[in-house]
Amino acid sequence: MSRRGPSGGMVKANKQGYNALTGTWSSSTVLVSIESAPFDEGAMRSAYRMWEMEGSSRLPFVCKFYKTRQPKEVCMEDAKLNMIAQSYADDFNRKANVSQKIAFVPSYFMELENGALCCSEPVLAGNYEKHNNNDVNLSLCLLPVLFTVFSQ
């Protein structure tokens, strides 16, 4: 396994989750299996299929590695920001009078036993529709626009 990413097989990892309400991190040691080749790539990161072992179960996750080496704090900030966004979504969902709800996929920071750093998130079942990105609204749905205004 390289410093940057996986080569397949089982590996121990320190998994950390951020609680936006308390401003604290929780940590656990997990056993994961990560495919050796990415299934998708973005501008900054490569995405790999990963399974977290829990007893006799294999829980499906997506594991994202930066293409260029980044400090640990940058990777942790990715997971933290996602959970802060979820706290804004929870507040929006309580206050908004809309039938649909805003949600963010839980994100975790992971440090593999070889020192590789990544973020992981559970696999979404079913079809996924991306409504916007960092630049523009990609759909006609107004809910993401309302949430953007609410959270500014």
mmCIF file of N, CA and C in Angstrom, residues 62-133:
data_model
loop_
_atom_site.group_PDB
_atom_site.id
_atom_site.type_symbol
_atom_site.label_atom_id
_atom_site.label_comp_id
_atom_site.label_asym_id
_atom_site.label_seq_id
_atom_site.Cartn_x
_atom_site.Cartn_y
_atom_site.Cartn_z
ATOM 1 N N VAL A 62 -17.518 4.799 0.566
ATOM 2 C CA VAL A 62 -16.662 5.393 -0.451
ATOM 3 C C VAL A 62 -15.519 6.046 0.302
ATOM 4 N N CYS A 63 -14.320 5.808 -0.172
ATOM 5 C CA CYS A 63 -13.112 6.330 0.453
ATOM 6 C C CYS A 63 -12.443 7.273 -0.553
ATOM 7 N N LYS A 64 -12.134 8.504 -0.131
ATOM 8 C CA LYS A 64 -11.578 9.500 -1.050
ATOM 9 C C LYS A 64 -10.188 9.930 -0.606
ATOM 10 N N PHE A 65 -9.222 9.746 -1.522
ATOM 11 C CA PHE A 65 -7.838 10.134 -1.287
ATOM 12 C C PHE A 65 -7.496 11.347 -2.142
ATOM 13 N N TYR A 66 -6.812 12.309 -1.567
ATOM 14 C CA TYR A 66 -6.305 13.432 -2.363
ATOM 15 C C TYR A 66 -5.287 12.925 -3.365
ATOM 16 N N LYS A 67 -5.276 13.535 -4.548
ATOM 17 C CA LYS A 67 -4.321 13.163 -5.592
ATOM 18 C C LYS A 67 -2.917 13.656 -5.259
ATOM 19 N N THR A 68 -2.835 14.761 -4.535
ATOM 20 C CA THR A 68 -1.538 15.270 -4.085
ATOM 21 C C THR A 68 -1.526 15.239 -2.564
ATOM 22 N N ARG A 69 -0.364 15.046 -2.013
ATOM 23 C CA ARG A 69 -0.224 14.939 -0.557
ATOM 24 C C ARG A 69 -0.719 16.219 0.128
ATOM 25 N N GLN A 70 -1.564 16.045 1.126
ATOM 26 C CA GLN A 70 -2.120 17.164 1.880
ATOM 27 C C GLN A 70 -1.837 16.959 3.367
ATOM 28 N N PRO A 71 -1.732 18.049 4.111
ATOM 29 C CA PRO A 71 -1.561 17.915 5.569
ATOM 30 C C PRO A 71 -2.791 17.258 6.197
ATOM 31 N N LYS A 72 -2.591 16.610 7.315
ATOM 32 C CA LYS A 72 -3.664 15.935 8.039
ATOM 33 C C LYS A 72 -4.829 16.889 8.312
ATOM 34 N N GLU A 73 -4.517 18.140 8.645
ATOM 35 C CA GLU A 73 -5.548 19.121 8.986
ATOM 36 C C GLU A 73 -6.501 19.378 7.812
ATOM 37 N N VAL A 74 -5.990 19.350 6.598
ATOM 38 C CA VAL A 74 -6.829 19.565 5.408
ATOM 39 C C VAL A 74 -7.839 18.426 5.270
ATOM 40 N N CYS A 75 -7.382 17.206 5.454
ATOM 41 C CA CYS A 75 -8.275 16.045 5.347
ATOM 42 C C CYS A 75 -9.321 16.057 6.464
ATOM 43 N N MET A 76 -8.892 16.418 7.664
ATOM 44 C CA MET A 76 -9.834 16.476 8.786
ATOM 45 C C MET A 76 -10.880 17.566 8.547
ATOM 46 N N GLU A 77 -10.459 18.668 7.975
ATOM 47 C CA GLU A 77 -11.369 19.783 7.706
ATOM 48 C C GLU A 77 -12.471 19.370 6.730
ATOM 49 N N ASP A 78 -12.153 18.509 5.760
ATOM 50 C CA ASP A 78 -13.165 18.008 4.823
ATOM 51 C C ASP A 78 -14.317 17.340 5.572
ATOM 52 N N ALA A 79 -13.974 16.419 6.449
ATOM 53 C CA ALA A 79 -14.999 15.699 7.213
ATOM 54 C C ALA A 79 -15.736 16.655 8.153
ATOM 55 N N LYS A 80 -15.002 17.535 8.788
ATOM 56 C CA LYS A 80 -15.598 18.491 9.733
ATOM 57 C C LYS A 80 -16.608 19.399 9.037
ATOM 58 N N LEU A 81 -16.253 19.940 7.883
ATOM 59 C CA LEU A 81 -17.144 20.856 7.173
ATOM 60 C C LEU A 81 -18.440 20.177 6.745
ATOM 61 N N ASN A 82 -18.350 18.917 6.370
ATOM 62 C CA ASN A 82 -19.555 18.176 5.988
ATOM 63 C C ASN A 82 -20.510 18.043 7.167
ATOM 64 N N MET A 83 -19.962 17.796 8.340
ATOM 65 C CA MET A 83 -20.805 17.627 9.517
ATOM 66 C C MET A 83 -21.355 18.970 10.010
ATOM 67 N N ILE A 84 -20.596 20.051 9.831
ATOM 68 C CA ILE A 84 -21.109 21.385 10.147
ATOM 69 C C ILE A 84 -22.256 21.713 9.195
ATOM 70 N N ALA A 85 -22.092 21.380 7.910
ATOM 71 C CA ALA A 85 -23.163 21.604 6.947
ATOM 72 C C ALA A 85 -24.419 20.842 7.357
ATOM 73 N N GLN A 86 -24.257 19.617 7.870
ATOM 74 C CA GLN A 86 -25.417 18.846 8.317
ATOM 75 C C GLN A 86 -26.103 19.530 9.495
ATOM 76 N N SER A 87 -25.331 20.168 10.373
ATOM 77 C CA SER A 87 -25.960 20.871 11.501
ATOM 78 C C SER A 87 -26.785 22.053 10.991
ATOM 79 N N TYR A 88 -26.306 22.753 9.953
ATOM 80 C CA TYR A 88 -27.106 23.817 9.325
ATOM 81 C C TYR A 88 -28.361 23.219 8.687
ATOM 82 N N ALA A 89 -28.214 22.069 8.047
ATOM 83 C CA ALA A 89 -29.361 21.408 7.412
ATOM 84 C C ALA A 89 -30.402 21.013 8.455
ATOM 85 N N ASP A 90 -29.951 20.503 9.601
ATOM 86 C CA ASP A 90 -30.885 20.146 10.673
ATOM 87 C C ASP A 90 -31.682 21.365 11.128
ATOM 88 N N ASP A 91 -30.993 22.490 11.285
ATOM 89 C CA ASP A 91 -31.638 23.738 11.696
ATOM 90 C C ASP A 91 -32.633 24.197 10.629
ATOM 91 N N PHE A 92 -32.212 24.159 9.361
ATOM 92 C CA PHE A 92 -33.086 24.528 8.247
ATOM 93 C C PHE A 92 -34.335 23.646 8.217
ATOM 94 N N ASN A 93 -34.135 22.337 8.345
ATOM 95 C CA ASN A 93 -35.252 21.397 8.290
ATOM 96 C C ASN A 93 -36.258 21.642 9.415
ATOM 97 N N ARG A 94 -35.783 22.050 10.602
ATOM 98 C CA ARG A 94 -36.681 22.358 11.721
ATOM 99 C C ARG A 94 -37.497 23.625 11.452
ATOM 100 N N LYS A 95 -36.856 24.616 10.811
ATOM 101 C CA LYS A 95 -37.486 25.931 10.642
ATOM 102 C C LYS A 95 -38.259 26.094 9.335
ATOM 103 N N ALA A 96 -37.851 25.395 8.300
ATOM 104 C CA ALA A 96 -38.486 25.561 6.980
ATOM 105 C C ALA A 96 -39.786 24.778 6.901
ATOM 106 N N ASN A 97 -40.738 25.336 6.226
ATOM 107 C CA ASN A 97 -42.015 24.671 6.033
ATOM 108 C C ASN A 97 -42.025 24.033 4.638
ATOM 109 N N VAL A 98 -41.194 22.985 4.471
ATOM 110 C CA VAL A 98 -41.087 22.294 3.183
ATOM 111 C C VAL A 98 -41.208 20.791 3.415
ATOM 112 N N SER A 99 -41.719 20.095 2.410
ATOM 113 C CA SER A 99 -41.911 18.651 2.558
ATOM 114 C C SER A 99 -40.609 17.880 2.384
ATOM 115 N N GLN A 100 -39.734 18.351 1.513
ATOM 116 C CA GLN A 100 -38.444 17.687 1.327
ATOM 117 C C GLN A 100 -37.456 18.203 2.369
ATOM 118 N N LYS A 101 -36.476 17.387 2.686
ATOM 119 C CA LYS A 101 -35.485 17.756 3.689
ATOM 120 C C LYS A 101 -34.094 17.805 3.069
ATOM 121 N N ILE A 102 -33.265 18.668 3.604
ATOM 122 C CA ILE A 102 -31.858 18.763 3.211
ATOM 123 C C ILE A 102 -31.060 17.802 4.082
ATOM 124 N N ALA A 103 -30.135 17.069 3.479
ATOM 125 C CA ALA A 103 -29.272 16.165 4.241
ATOM 126 C C ALA A 103 -27.905 16.073 3.575
ATOM 127 N N PHE A 104 -26.900 15.882 4.378
ATOM 128 C CA PHE A 104 -25.541 15.664 3.902
ATOM 129 C C PHE A 104 -25.109 14.266 4.331
ATOM 130 N N VAL A 105 -24.333 13.628 3.495
ATOM 131 C CA VAL A 105 -23.829 12.298 3.814
ATOM 132 C C VAL A 105 -22.834 12.424 4.960
ATOM 133 N N PRO A 106 -22.949 11.588 6.011
ATOM 134 C CA PRO A 106 -21.954 11.639 7.084
ATOM 135 C C PRO A 106 -20.552 11.389 6.519
ATOM 136 N N SER A 107 -19.609 12.156 6.972
ATOM 137 C CA SER A 107 -18.241 12.045 6.471
ATOM 138 C C SER A 107 -17.287 11.826 7.644
ATOM 139 N N TYR A 108 -16.291 11.012 7.426
ATOM 140 C CA TYR A 108 -15.326 10.660 8.470
ATOM 141 C C TYR A 108 -13.905 10.880 7.961
ATOM 142 N N PHE A 109 -13.026 11.259 8.860
ATOM 143 C CA PHE A 109 -11.602 11.325 8.567
ATOM 144 C C PHE A 109 -10.998 9.987 8.970
ATOM 145 N N MET A 110 -10.120 9.452 8.112
ATOM 146 C CA MET A 110 -9.472 8.181 8.440
ATOM 147 C C MET A 110 -7.965 8.260 8.204
ATOM 148 N N GLU A 111 -7.226 7.671 9.141
ATOM 149 C CA GLU A 111 -5.782 7.520 8.980
ATOM 150 C C GLU A 111 -5.485 6.027 8.991
ATOM 151 N N LEU A 112 -5.026 5.525 7.837
ATOM 152 C CA LEU A 112 -4.726 4.099 7.720
ATOM 153 C C LEU A 112 -3.437 3.781 8.451
ATOM 154 N N GLU A 113 -3.245 2.509 8.770
ATOM 155 C CA GLU A 113 -2.074 2.120 9.556
ATOM 156 C C GLU A 113 -0.748 2.415 8.843
ATOM 157 N N ASN A 114 -0.778 2.615 7.527
ATOM 158 C CA ASN A 114 0.457 2.960 6.804
ATOM 159 C C ASN A 114 0.679 4.465 6.752
ATOM 160 N N GLY A 115 -0.237 5.242 7.377
ATOM 161 C CA GLY A 115 -0.110 6.687 7.386
ATOM 162 C C GLY A 115 -0.906 7.400 6.318
ATOM 163 N N ALA A 116 -1.503 6.660 5.394
ATOM 164 C CA ALA A 116 -2.324 7.290 4.348
ATOM 165 C C ALA A 116 -3.543 7.943 4.979
ATOM 166 N N LEU A 117 -3.939 9.095 4.442
ATOM 167 C CA LEU A 117 -5.062 9.869 4.966
ATOM 168 C C LEU A 117 -6.187 9.917 3.934
ATOM 169 N N CYS A 118 -7.412 9.831 4.404
ATOM 170 C CA CYS A 118 -8.547 9.895 3.489
ATOM 171 C C CYS A 118 -9.798 10.295 4.245
ATOM 172 N N CYS A 119 -10.851 10.537 3.509
ATOM 173 C CA CYS A 119 -12.181 10.728 4.072
ATOM 174 C C CYS A 119 -13.049 9.585 3.574
ATOM 175 N N SER A 120 -14.005 9.189 4.389
ATOM 176 C CA SER A 120 -14.910 8.121 3.970
ATOM 177 C C SER A 120 -16.339 8.539 4.268
ATOM 178 N N GLU A 121 -17.249 7.962 3.513
ATOM 179 C CA GLU A 121 -18.672 8.210 3.709
ATOM 180 C C GLU A 121 -19.444 6.981 3.286
ATOM 181 N N PRO A 122 -20.599 6.737 3.904
ATOM 182 C CA PRO A 122 -21.396 5.576 3.527
ATOM 183 C C PRO A 122 -21.855 5.684 2.078
ATOM 184 N N VAL A 123 -22.014 4.546 1.432
ATOM 185 C CA VAL A 123 -22.538 4.498 0.071
ATOM 186 C C VAL A 123 -24.027 4.843 0.120
ATOM 187 N N LEU A 124 -24.462 5.690 -0.794
ATOM 188 C CA LEU A 124 -25.879 6.025 -0.904
ATOM 189 C C LEU A 124 -26.580 4.965 -1.746
ATOM 190 N N ALA A 125 -27.642 4.406 -1.226
ATOM 191 C CA ALA A 125 -28.417 3.428 -1.987
ATOM 192 C C ALA A 125 -29.346 4.153 -2.944
ATOM 193 N N GLY A 126 -29.601 3.570 -4.082
ATOM 194 C CA GLY A 126 -30.531 4.145 -5.048
ATOM 195 C C GLY A 126 -29.871 5.177 -5.941
ATOM 196 N N ASN A 127 -30.713 5.942 -6.617
ATOM 197 C CA ASN A 127 -30.222 6.974 -7.530
ATOM 198 C C ASN A 127 -29.910 8.247 -6.756
ATOM 199 N N TYR A 128 -28.822 8.892 -7.124
ATOM 200 C CA TYR A 128 -28.405 10.128 -6.478
ATOM 201 C C TYR A 128 -28.466 11.250 -7.493
ATOM 202 N N GLU A 129 -29.130 12.330 -7.123
ATOM 203 C CA GLU A 129 -29.216 13.485 -8.002
ATOM 204 C C GLU A 129 -28.518 14.657 -7.343
ATOM 205 N N LYS A 130 -27.482 15.156 -7.984
ATOM 206 C CA LYS A 130 -26.760 16.307 -7.463
ATOM 207 C C LYS A 130 -27.483 17.565 -7.907
ATOM 208 N N HIS A 131 -27.877 18.398 -6.947
ATOM 209 C CA HIS A 131 -28.660 19.593 -7.257
ATOM 210 C C HIS A 131 -27.807 20.826 -7.506
ATOM 211 N N ASN A 132 -26.621 20.862 -6.920
ATOM 212 C CA ASN A 132 -25.743 22.002 -7.180
ATOM 213 C C ASN A 132 -24.303 21.610 -6.885
ATOM 214 N N ASN A 133 -23.388 22.466 -7.322
ATOM 215 C CA ASN A 133 -21.987 22.260 -7.000
ATOM 216 C C ASN A 133 -21.463 23.558 -6.402
#
